[in-house]
Tab-separated table of C-alpha atoms in Angstrom:
chain	number	residue	atom	x	y	z
A	78	UNK	CA	1.424	-15.180	-12.530
A	79	UNK	CA	0.533	-12.037	-10.718
A	80	UNK	CA	3.380	-10.212	-9.025
A	81	UNK	CA	1.902	-7.997	-6.283
A	82	UNK	CA	4.125	-5.765	-4.102
A	83	UNK	CA	2.711	-3.858	-1.131
A	84	UNK	CA	4.704	-0.598	-0.378
A	85	UNK	CA	3.538	0.148	3.307
A	86	UNK	CA	3.926	3.661	4.625
A	87	UNK	CA	3.137	3.160	8.174
A	88	UNK	CA	5.755	3.946	10.997
A	89	UNK	CA	4.410	0.672	12.756
A	90	UNK	CA	4.069	-2.816	11.720
A	91	UNK	CA	1.509	-3.506	14.292
A	92	UNK	CA	-1.176	-0.931	13.280
A	93	UNK	CA	-4.783	-1.522	11.841
A	94	UNK	CA	-3.280	-0.913	8.496
A	95	UNK	CA	-1.320	-4.141	8.960
A	96	UNK	CA	-4.518	-6.046	9.512
A	97	UNK	CA	-6.231	-4.659	6.424
A	98	UNK	CA	-3.050	-5.505	4.241
A	99	UNK	CA	-2.854	-9.196	5.717
A	100	UNK	CA	-6.512	-9.720	4.802
A	101	UNK	CA	-5.582	-8.693	1.318
A	102	UNK	CA	-2.608	-10.717	1.195
A	103	UNK	CA	-4.521	-13.834	2.247
A	104	UNK	CA	-6.882	-13.010	-0.495
A	105	UNK	CA	-4.442	-12.537	-3.145
A	106	UNK	CA	-2.639	-15.664	-2.329
A	107	UNK	CA	-5.764	-17.673	-2.447
A	108	UNK	CA	-5.981	-16.415	-6.171
A	109	UNK	CA	-2.546	-17.680	-7.021
A	110	UNK	CA	-0.805	-14.221	-6.772
A	111	UNK	CA	2.950	-13.900	-5.669
A	112	UNK	CA	2.934	-11.159	-3.037
A	113	UNK	CA	5.917	-9.150	-1.816
A	114	UNK	CA	6.201	-6.390	0.887
A	115	UNK	CA	8.153	-3.293	1.211
A	116	UNK	CA	7.876	-2.085	4.772
A	117	UNK	CA	9.279	1.266	4.380
A	118	UNK	CA	9.769	1.780	8.139
A	119	UNK	CA	12.385	-0.978	8.104
A	120	UNK	CA	14.464	0.464	5.285
A	121	UNK	CA	17.759	2.370	6.693
A	122	UNK	CA	16.483	5.694	7.564
A	123	UNK	CA	19.728	7.495	6.529
A	124	UNK	CA	19.189	6.061	3.025
A	125	UNK	CA	15.558	7.442	2.736
A	126	UNK	CA	16.327	10.850	4.262
A	127	UNK	CA	19.572	11.457	2.306
A	128	UNK	CA	17.975	10.073	-0.889
A	129	UNK	CA	20.686	7.391	-1.364
A	130	UNK	CA	19.615	5.941	-4.769
A	131	UNK	CA	22.409	3.416	-4.834
A	132	UNK	CA	21.773	2.109	-1.394
A	133	UNK	CA	21.429	-1.812	-1.686
A	134	UNK	CA	18.325	-1.795	0.373
A	135	UNK	CA	16.646	0.790	-1.759
A	136	UNK	CA	17.943	-0.878	-5.103
A	137	UNK	CA	16.417	-4.324	-3.904
A	138	UNK	CA	12.944	-2.743	-3.079
A	139	UNK	CA	13.072	-0.838	-6.399
A	140	UNK	CA	13.612	-4.153	-8.229
A	141	UNK	CA	10.576	-5.639	-6.315
A	142	UNK	CA	8.443	-2.794	-7.894
A	143	UNK	CA	10.160	-3.168	-11.374
A	144	UNK	CA	9.095	-6.874	-11.533
A	145	UNK	CA	5.676	-6.447	-9.965
A	146	UNK	CA	2.453	-6.257	-12.294
A	147	UNK	CA	0.558	-4.317	-9.761
A	148	UNK	CA	1.360	-2.333	-6.732
A	149	UNK	CA	-0.587	-1.507	-3.472
A	150	UNK	CA	0.402	1.748	-2.066
A	151	UNK	CA	-0.763	1.737	1.646
A	152	UNK	CA	-0.569	4.459	4.228
A	153	UNK	CA	-2.328	5.862	7.440
A	154	UNK	CA	-3.725	9.281	6.956
A	155	UNK	CA	-1.733	11.900	8.967
A	156	UNK	CA	-2.562	15.684	8.666
A	157	UNK	CA	-4.958	15.022	5.844
A	158	UNK	CA	-2.571	13.086	3.535
A	159	UNK	CA	-0.338	10.105	3.228
A	160	UNK	CA	2.456	9.444	5.581
A	161	UNK	CA	5.803	11.084	5.152
A	162	UNK	CA	7.299	7.548	5.522
A	163	UNK	CA	5.673	6.458	2.267
A	164	UNK	CA	6.613	9.723	0.464
A	165	UNK	CA	10.478	9.248	1.324
A	166	UNK	CA	10.254	5.827	-0.529
A	167	UNK	CA	8.215	7.146	-3.462
A	168	UNK	CA	10.763	10.009	-3.936
A	169	UNK	CA	13.416	7.213	-4.515
A	170	UNK	CA	11.594	5.352	-7.213
A	171	UNK	CA	12.735	5.697	-10.741
A	172	UNK	CA	10.779	8.397	-12.618
A	173	UNK	CA	8.449	5.985	-14.615
A	174	UNK	CA	8.666	3.045	-12.183
A	175	UNK	CA	4.870	2.407	-12.152
A	176	UNK	CA	4.395	2.625	-16.009
A	177	UNK	CA	2.123	-0.612	-17.163
A	178	UNK	CA	1.439	-1.371	-13.562
A	179	UNK	CA	-2.148	-1.492	-11.826
A	180	UNK	CA	-1.732	0.656	-8.518
A	181	UNK	CA	-4.255	0.221	-5.800
A	182	UNK	CA	-4.085	2.929	-2.861
A	183	UNK	CA	-5.222	1.527	0.691
A	184	UNK	CA	-5.554	4.119	3.187
A	185	UNK	CA	-6.489	4.191	6.788
A	186	UNK	CA	-7.658	7.126	8.929
A	187	UNK	CA	-9.545	8.217	11.774
A	188	UNK	CA	-12.539	9.789	10.084
A	189	UNK	CA	-14.386	9.694	6.869
A	190	UNK	CA	-13.393	13.294	6.465
A	191	UNK	CA	-10.013	12.193	4.807
A	192	UNK	CA	-11.567	9.973	2.215
A	193	UNK	CA	-10.437	12.410	-0.604
A	194	UNK	CA	-6.592	12.223	0.622
A	195	UNK	CA	-6.228	9.438	-1.829
A	196	UNK	CA	-7.471	11.456	-4.673
A	197	UNK	CA	-5.803	14.854	-3.803
A	198	UNK	CA	-2.772	13.686	-1.951
A	199	UNK	CA	-1.407	10.232	-3.425
A	200	UNK	CA	-2.767	10.002	-6.968
A	201	UNK	CA	-0.959	12.981	-8.470
A	202	UNK	CA	2.409	11.564	-7.136
A	203	UNK	CA	1.589	8.189	-8.493
A	204	UNK	CA	0.820	9.839	-11.969
A	205	UNK	CA	4.263	11.348	-11.797
A	206	UNK	CA	5.388	7.923	-11.446
A	207	UNK	CA	3.947	6.701	-14.550
A	208	UNK	CA	0.939	4.919	-13.084
A	209	UNK	CA	-1.611	4.956	-16.029
A	210	UNK	CA	-3.941	2.482	-14.312
A	211	UNK	CA	-4.785	3.912	-10.997
A	212	UNK	CA	-7.650	1.900	-9.403
A	213	UNK	CA	-10.009	3.257	-7.152
A	214	UNK	CA	-8.595	3.407	-3.772
A	215	UNK	CA	-9.977	1.629	-0.603
A	216	UNK	CA	-10.339	4.054	2.446
A	217	UNK	CA	-10.750	2.232	5.665
A	218	UNK	CA	-11.780	4.151	9.035
A	219	UNK	CA	-9.839	3.091	12.216
A	220	UNK	CA	-13.041	1.888	14.041
A	221	UNK	CA	-13.764	-0.569	11.159
A	222	UNK	CA	-10.665	-2.666	12.271
A	223	UNK	CA	-10.291	-4.227	15.826
A	224	UNK	CA	-8.397	-6.727	17.577
A	225	UNK	CA	-9.859	-9.983	19.087
A	226	UNK	CA	-8.957	-11.267	22.469
A	227	UNK	CA	-6.154	-13.675	20.540
A	228	UNK	CA	-4.605	-10.425	19.123
A	229	UNK	CA	-5.939	-10.981	15.476
A	230	UNK	CA	-7.232	-8.233	13.378
A	231	UNK	CA	-10.996	-8.235	12.833
A	232	UNK	CA	-12.347	-6.402	9.796
A	233	UNK	CA	-15.981	-4.971	9.688
A	234	UNK	CA	-17.941	-7.035	6.966
A	235	UNK	CA	-18.390	-3.851	4.780
A	236	UNK	CA	-14.704	-3.285	4.595
A	237	UNK	CA	-13.890	-7.040	3.671
A	238	UNK	CA	-16.515	-6.795	0.853
A	239	UNK	CA	-14.569	-3.530	-0.331
A	240	UNK	CA	-11.344	-5.301	-0.161
A	241	UNK	CA	-12.606	-8.432	-1.789
A	242	UNK	CA	-13.711	-6.279	-4.796
A	243	UNK	CA	-10.415	-4.502	-4.982
A	244	UNK	CA	-8.480	-7.851	-4.943
A	245	UNK	CA	-10.732	-9.251	-7.673
A	246	UNK	CA	-10.113	-6.049	-9.778
A	247	UNK	CA	-6.404	-6.197	-9.174
A	248	UNK	CA	-5.774	-9.803	-10.374
A	249	UNK	CA	-5.025	-9.708	-14.030
A	250	UNK	CA	-6.699	-12.521	-16.159
């Protein structure tokens, strides 16, 4: 079985990034994967800011990462890089937490101008954490995700195709 964990660095659960990740989760579940979520914004802020390595909440999340076959690191782009919310949690992962795991970055931003934020912002940090199999990231522009009248997320066809390909590449045989 493929154990996948989403590490979500958005300060809001109701963002467009949530719609992108829910789509991916649905596809992963259809392929028989087990999916867990780490919503960093829901972790105790004091534990994150004061780097409380021994916090039960942080230890529980780190255990999810440890047992995962693959990690999806997701963030909105702020100031040309991933969110500080995501960084606070990544700083609390053990030094080689991502060894022997596939890691797929998924970012969303207001403009294509920040496309390289995955390569120059996140990937060096993932390397320090031992991620030897970093997949090509998926960058989505805000305008490619909308909400329908019934408050569901609607993704452009081109985005769905790229996400489908990323999910296919993420699932281990």
